[in-house]
Amino acid sequence: MIELQHLTKRYGDQVAVSDLSLEVTEGELLVLLGGSGCGKTTTLKMINRLIEPSAGSVRVDGEDVSQLDTHELRRRVGYAFQQVGLFPHLTVGENIGITPSLLGWTEDAIRHRVDELLALVELDPETTRDRDPSELSGGQQQRVGVARALAAKPRVMLLDEPFGALDPLTRGRLQDSFIRIRRDLGVTAVFVTHDMVEALRLGDRIAVLDHGRLVQVGTPGTLLREPADDYVRQLLDTPRREARLVDALLSHGPGPDSR
Amino acid sequence: MSAQLALLPEYLTAHVQLTLLALLCSAALSLPLGVAVTRVRWLEQPVLGLAGVIQTIPSLALLAVMVPLLASMQLQSIGFLPAFIGLTLYGVLPILRNTVTGIAGVDPALQEAARGVGMTPRQRLWRVELPLALPVIIAGLRTATVWTVGIATLSTPIGATSLGNYIFSGLQTRNYAAVLVGCVASAGLAMVLDGLVRMVEVGLRTRRRRLVGVATTITVGLYVFTAVTLAAPLFSNADRPVMIGAKGFTEQYILASLLDQWVERETGRPTAQRQSLGSTVAFDALAAGDIDIYVDYSGTVWAHLMGRTTVGGDRETVLAEVRAFLADEHDIHVAATLGFENAYAVAVRAIQAEAMGLTRISDLVPLGPTLSMGGDFEFFSRQEWVAIRDTYGLTLSNQRTMDAALMYEAIAEGAVDLISAYTTDGRIVAYDLRVLEDDRGAIPPYDAVVLVSARLARDWPDVLAALGRLEGMIDVESMRSMNLRVDVDGIDPSTVAAAFITTLGDSR
Ligand SMILES: Nc1ncnc2c1ncn2[C@@H]1O[C@H](COP(=O)(O)OP(=O)(O)OP(=O)(O)O)[C@@H](O)[C@H]1O
Ligand SMILES: [Mg+2]
């Protein structure tokens, strides 16, 4: 469904993404994992041509994206931005309904879809629909951003840390809803996160990047059992390490050597 | 005051017409241009640079420059068109600059989000960039609105009626009520229009549909009013009025009123005036047929248009040559010689003249380096001054250009020793000045002549005949006393003119 071939992005001398080849099959969710500045956002944006690659190619649904009209492509691909980017001059409802309105949906259909999505991301349609985005909390804005990406029922989604600003409980519930929607609609997605539990929970496969390079790609089980290197091992070990820390805290109380 | 207020509908309407149309065109030019500049980056510097240069031209000069420019293109060179074009150009910069700044200032993350949700470049412009840049663009529009309303008062000297008519004629005839009405009306108009733009902005920002609706309705109403009042003359089948011009000084206001009332009384034709025209603007307007009648002076034509500097031409010869020159070169005709001369002269305070024994210009020559002189806006650049300077070999310590009305105050206070005066000026008597004799005949004679356009001479023989009956009817004492009544007694020029006409009786 999504094929990246030898994808490279250079900014002057600096290489943000280096010779990246990956495939995401139909209905699959691929998690992009890696430290800050390792090229996750750059990769995501090259898929819907918000950034043009320096070399390599991207295929979506078998079509080379460089041959497509950018706006046609982007209307088919839902994108949730890391910085959210809600339009401040539009209401929450108008923000969510923007891609459907560009696609020429009827007002009724748009209103219906907006309310449905607001409920899905656990915001009350009645009180939220007509508010300004600036009146929402950061986490609420982020949820609206996800709803906006989902609005036109895309078959391909790119999500850049979509639940990063949420409390753990809300995050857990939204992850559940997201898993459900994906199943129902058969969405193919690339999902960036720093949260290892989220990666393990949502990802069919996980790709680990380091300094723009692909270090390893595989199912969560593969990565846990056979990490390609130390970096991957440490990364994947994070949840267990944290669980041990919690256990230690519970049995001994906080102390200098609680690790 | 009530006489002034009676003129308000005409002046205000004209001012509104000029301002609103100019603003509309400024916006129509600069918004697309501003958008284009943000798309085609290399355009930004040249376009903003050019707009900036236009802005640095003093507004009065920019308007004045339109006159010869349009004349060279064979277009209507005085009146509405040059004022409208000048004002339009002036309003471009603030709107253009703010459009560019506003669009460039849109958060890049939002620009990217707009692309990310699938907008085409056009949709991005209309749905994201323009709405987000709107407050900045509106701020530019408000600046342009206030500037345009203010600067429109300067269109009077290039023949476009505006609230400036109050201000220019008021300053010249020391009618401060008129100046006040002009200033208050123009400030009021600026506030109202600015308020309307602000209402639209606030309404859009706070999504108050009704506020936007009200402001838009009023604005549209004003434009409809403008369109209707501008178009009305095109559809009325009334005769085009006989258009009488006046330059911007007291005597000209009186004579224009006098000719206006005379023509109306004698021929029954509708008349109208274009007041406070620049000196060359009046002549160009007559040559172009934008006005039909105005009064000029034989020596002015002789020295300026004919470029003659021959010293000591006598009245009859100069008049005959001027008449022939105007008819041959410009198809302009002398309908009458009014009977008085209004020469440029050098005047000095009577007490100073006595103390220093001054009676002739020659007497100034040895004292020249200790004397300062005030001249009106034109004087020191006129042929007459060059002729005086060269014929007598006169050098002065200091030459100061000032408003004619203030010149008399200046000499009365001793701020200057000499001034350029007009021989018919009532203030010569009122301020106790002495006119120095032009003993070497450097200054040509200045017979007041009624000039008429070729069209008037051809199409309106009754008007031509009526003007002919004024031949020799105004002597220098009459003119001086009429000037005095306006300049010193503060009586309205049209009242003074009316009083004079009654003394002429029925000439038919
Ligand atoms: N416009 C740009 N010009 C120059 N360098 C850039 C530009 N955009 C990104 N980079 C560099 O490319 C690298 C990858 O950036 P990217 O945004 O893809 O990181 P990321 O993996 O998304 O990081 P994070 O987890 O912090 O969001 C970084 O080193 C960044 O400094
Ligand atoms: Mg990122």
PDB file of C-alpha atoms and ligand atoms in Angstrom, chain A residues 9-12 14-17 33-45 51 82-83 160-161 192-194 209 211-212, ligand 1:
ATOM      1  CA  LYS A   9      16.370  13.793   2.268  1.00  0.00           C
ATOM      2  CA  ARG A  10      19.365  16.075   2.581  1.00  0.00           C
ATOM      3  CA  TYR A  11      19.431  19.605   3.969  1.00  0.00           C
ATOM      4  CA  GLY A  12      22.738  20.943   2.667  1.00  0.00           C
ATOM      5  CA  GLN A  14      23.049  17.245   6.750  1.00  0.00           C
ATOM      6  CA  VAL A  15      21.191  14.053   5.964  1.00  0.00           C
ATOM      7  CA  ALA A  16      17.761  13.905   7.639  1.00  0.00           C
ATOM      8  CA  VAL A  17      16.684  10.617   6.071  1.00  0.00           C
ATOM      9  CA  LEU A  33      10.322   4.749  16.399  1.00  0.00           C
ATOM     10  CA  GLY A  34      13.520   6.611  17.178  1.00  0.00           C
ATOM     11  CA  GLY A  35      15.158   9.440  19.082  1.00  0.00           C
ATOM     12  CA  SER A  36      14.420  13.080  18.610  1.00  0.00           C
ATOM     13  CA  GLY A  37      15.713  14.420  15.273  1.00  0.00           C
ATOM     14  CA  CYS A  38      16.180  10.977  13.720  1.00  0.00           C
ATOM     15  CA  GLY A  39      13.980  11.774  10.713  1.00  0.00           C
ATOM     16  CA  LYS A  40      10.529  10.442  11.567  1.00  0.00           C
ATOM     17  CA  THR A  41       8.572  13.577  10.682  1.00  0.00           C
ATOM     18  CA  THR A  42      10.636  14.061   7.551  1.00  0.00           C
ATOM     19  CA  THR A  43       9.803  10.540   6.412  1.00  0.00           C
ATOM     20  CA  LEU A  44       6.106  11.030   7.078  1.00  0.00           C
ATOM     21  CA  LYS A  45       5.985  14.307   5.158  1.00  0.00           C
ATOM     22  CA  ILE A  51       8.532  17.536   1.707  1.00  0.00           C
ATOM     23  CA  GLN A  82       2.974  16.812  15.400  1.00  0.00           C
ATOM     24  CA  GLN A  83       2.223  20.516  15.996  1.00  0.00           C
ATOM     25  CA  ASP A 160       2.828  12.150  13.974  1.00  0.00           C
ATOM     26  CA  GLU A 161       2.634  11.542  17.746  1.00  0.00           C
ATOM     27  CA  VAL A 192       5.095   8.031  14.905  1.00  0.00           C
ATOM     28  CA  THR A 193       5.416   7.726  18.668  1.00  0.00           C
ATOM     29  CA  HIS A 194       7.923   7.947  21.490  1.00  0.00           C
ATOM     30  CA  LEU A 209      15.333   4.812  12.903  1.00  0.00           C
ATOM     31  CA  HIS A 211      20.205   9.299  12.539  1.00  0.00           C
ATOM     32  CA  GLY A 212      18.080   8.960   9.442  1.00  0.00           C
TER      33      GLY A 212
HETATM   34  N1  LIG C   1      13.884  22.514   7.036  1.00  0.00           N
HETATM   35  C1  LIG C   1      14.966  21.913   7.564  1.00  0.00           C
HETATM   36  N2  LIG C   1      16.197  22.418   7.323  1.00  0.00           N
HETATM   37  C2  LIG C   1      17.302  21.827   7.838  1.00  0.00           C
HETATM   38  N3  LIG C   1      17.252  20.750   8.622  1.00  0.00           N
HETATM   39  C3  LIG C   1      16.078  20.194   8.901  1.00  0.00           C
HETATM   40  C4  LIG C   1      14.865  20.746   8.399  1.00  0.00           C
HETATM   41  N4  LIG C   1      13.837  20.008   8.838  1.00  0.00           N
HETATM   42  C5  LIG C   1      14.387  19.027   9.608  1.00  0.00           C
HETATM   43  N5  LIG C   1      15.722  19.150   9.640  1.00  0.00           N
HETATM   44  C6  LIG C   1      16.656  18.235  10.352  1.00  0.00           C
HETATM   45  O1  LIG C   1      16.383  16.938   9.936  1.00  0.00           O
HETATM   46  C7  LIG C   1      16.494  16.039  11.035  1.00  0.00           C
HETATM   47  C8  LIG C   1      15.234  15.204  11.146  1.00  0.00           C
HETATM   48  O2  LIG C   1      14.148  16.003  11.557  1.00  0.00           O
HETATM   49  P1  LIG C   1      12.716  15.428  11.872  1.00  0.00           P
HETATM   50  O3  LIG C   1      11.795  16.560  12.083  1.00  0.00           O
HETATM   51  O4  LIG C   1      12.332  14.470  10.806  1.00  0.00           O
HETATM   52  O5  LIG C   1      12.974  14.671  13.250  1.00  0.00           O
HETATM   53  P2  LIG C   1      11.972  13.798  14.123  1.00  0.00           P
HETATM   54  O6  LIG C   1      12.473  12.418  14.067  1.00  0.00           O
HETATM   55  O7  LIG C   1      10.577  14.027  13.703  1.00  0.00           O
HETATM   56  O8  LIG C   1      12.225  14.385  15.590  1.00  0.00           O
HETATM   57  P3  LIG C   1      11.200  14.620  16.816  1.00  0.00           P
HETATM   58  O9  LIG C   1      10.971  13.333  17.439  1.00  0.00           O
HETATM   59  O10 LIG C   1      11.909  15.556  17.702  1.00  0.00           O
HETATM   60  O11 LIG C   1       9.945  15.186  16.233  1.00  0.00           O
HETATM   61  C9  LIG C   1      16.761  16.872  12.272  1.00  0.00           C
HETATM   62  O12 LIG C   1      18.119  16.786  12.575  1.00  0.00           O
HETATM   63  C10 LIG C   1      16.424  18.272  11.854  1.00  0.00           C
HETATM   64  O13 LIG C   1      17.289  19.195  12.464  1.00  0.00           O
END
